Each structure stands twice: as structure tokens, then as C-alpha cells.
Coordinates of C-alpha atoms in Angstrom, one line a residue:
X1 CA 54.4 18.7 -98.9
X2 CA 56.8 21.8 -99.1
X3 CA 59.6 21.6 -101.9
X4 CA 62.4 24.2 -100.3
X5 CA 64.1 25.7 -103.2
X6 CA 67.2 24.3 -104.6
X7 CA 68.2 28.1 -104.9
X8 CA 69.2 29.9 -101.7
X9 CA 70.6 33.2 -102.3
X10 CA 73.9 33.9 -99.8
X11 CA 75.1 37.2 -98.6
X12 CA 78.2 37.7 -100.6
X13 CA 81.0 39.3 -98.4
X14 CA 84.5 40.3 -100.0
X15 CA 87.3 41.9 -98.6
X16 CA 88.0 44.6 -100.7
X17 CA 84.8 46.6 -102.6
X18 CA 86.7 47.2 -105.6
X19 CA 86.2 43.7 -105.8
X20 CA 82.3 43.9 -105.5
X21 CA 82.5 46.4 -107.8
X22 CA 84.1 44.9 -110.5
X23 CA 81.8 41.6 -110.2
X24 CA 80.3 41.2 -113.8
X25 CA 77.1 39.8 -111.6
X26 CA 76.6 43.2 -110.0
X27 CA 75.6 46.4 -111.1
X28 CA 76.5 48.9 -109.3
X29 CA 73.4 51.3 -109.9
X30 CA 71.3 48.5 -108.2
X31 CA 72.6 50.4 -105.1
X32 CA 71.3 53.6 -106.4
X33 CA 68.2 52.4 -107.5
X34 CA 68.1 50.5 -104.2
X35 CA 68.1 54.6 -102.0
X36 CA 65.6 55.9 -104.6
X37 CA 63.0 52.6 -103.9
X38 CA 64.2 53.6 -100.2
X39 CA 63.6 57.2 -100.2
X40 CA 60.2 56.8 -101.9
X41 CA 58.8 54.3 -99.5
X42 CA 59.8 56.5 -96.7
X43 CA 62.2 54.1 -94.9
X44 CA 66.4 54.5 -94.1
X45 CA 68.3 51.9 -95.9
X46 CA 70.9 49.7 -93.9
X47 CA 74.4 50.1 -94.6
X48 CA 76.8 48.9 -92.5
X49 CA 74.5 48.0 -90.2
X50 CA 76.6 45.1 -89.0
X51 CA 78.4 47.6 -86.8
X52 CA 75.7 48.7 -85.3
X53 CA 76.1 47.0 -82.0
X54 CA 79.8 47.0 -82.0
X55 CA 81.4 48.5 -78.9
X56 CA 83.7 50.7 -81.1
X57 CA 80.7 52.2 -83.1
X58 CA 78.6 52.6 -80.0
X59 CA 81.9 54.7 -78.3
X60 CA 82.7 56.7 -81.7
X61 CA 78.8 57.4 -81.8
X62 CA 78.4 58.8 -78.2
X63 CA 82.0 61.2 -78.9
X64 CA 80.2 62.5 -81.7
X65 CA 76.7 63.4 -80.5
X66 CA 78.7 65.2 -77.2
X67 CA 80.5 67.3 -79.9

């Protein structure tokens, strides 16, 4: 039988990204490394994509691509 882990990494969310940033568990070039691994597999990284789909977003979007 399949054992789940006892270890199930969580998205961490914070209100503030100072906050993230100063977390000792974080390194912040991760990100940076993170776009370079992106870049050289030939794929866009997701940031922010949680908005993708919000109404706001989708209106600010359109605005911008009429000019």
C-alpha cells in the first residue's frame, strides 16, 4: 500500500512581501534562479497569475491592448 508523505509542502501567502523577503527560509535569488531555469527551458514563468481571470485584470488588459 501507498504511504502519503507526512510532508506536504503549502503555498505560503503573506500580506506584505517585505515579509517574504525577510523569511530566513527564503532566498530571495531562488526567484532569480527560478527565470534563468525558465528562460532556458523556453517556457514564461507565472507570476501573479492568480489574477489572471479576475474581471479587473481582464478590463485593465483589454484598455491596454486598445492603446
Amino acid at each position: 500500500s501507498h504511504h502519503p508523505s507526512k510532508f506536504t509542502p503549502r503555498p505560503k501567502t503573506l500580506p506584505d512581501w517585505h515579509q517574504l523577503v525577510a523569511d530566513k527560509n527564503i532566498d530571495v535569488v531562488d526567484a532569480e534562479e527560478m527565470v534563468r531555469a525558465a528562460q532556458k527551458a523556453g517556457v514564461k514563468p507565472l507570476i501573479g497569475f492568480n489574477y489572471m481571470k479576475n474581471p479587473t485584470s481582464q478590463l485593465a488588459r483589454k484598455i491596454i491592448e486598445r492603446g
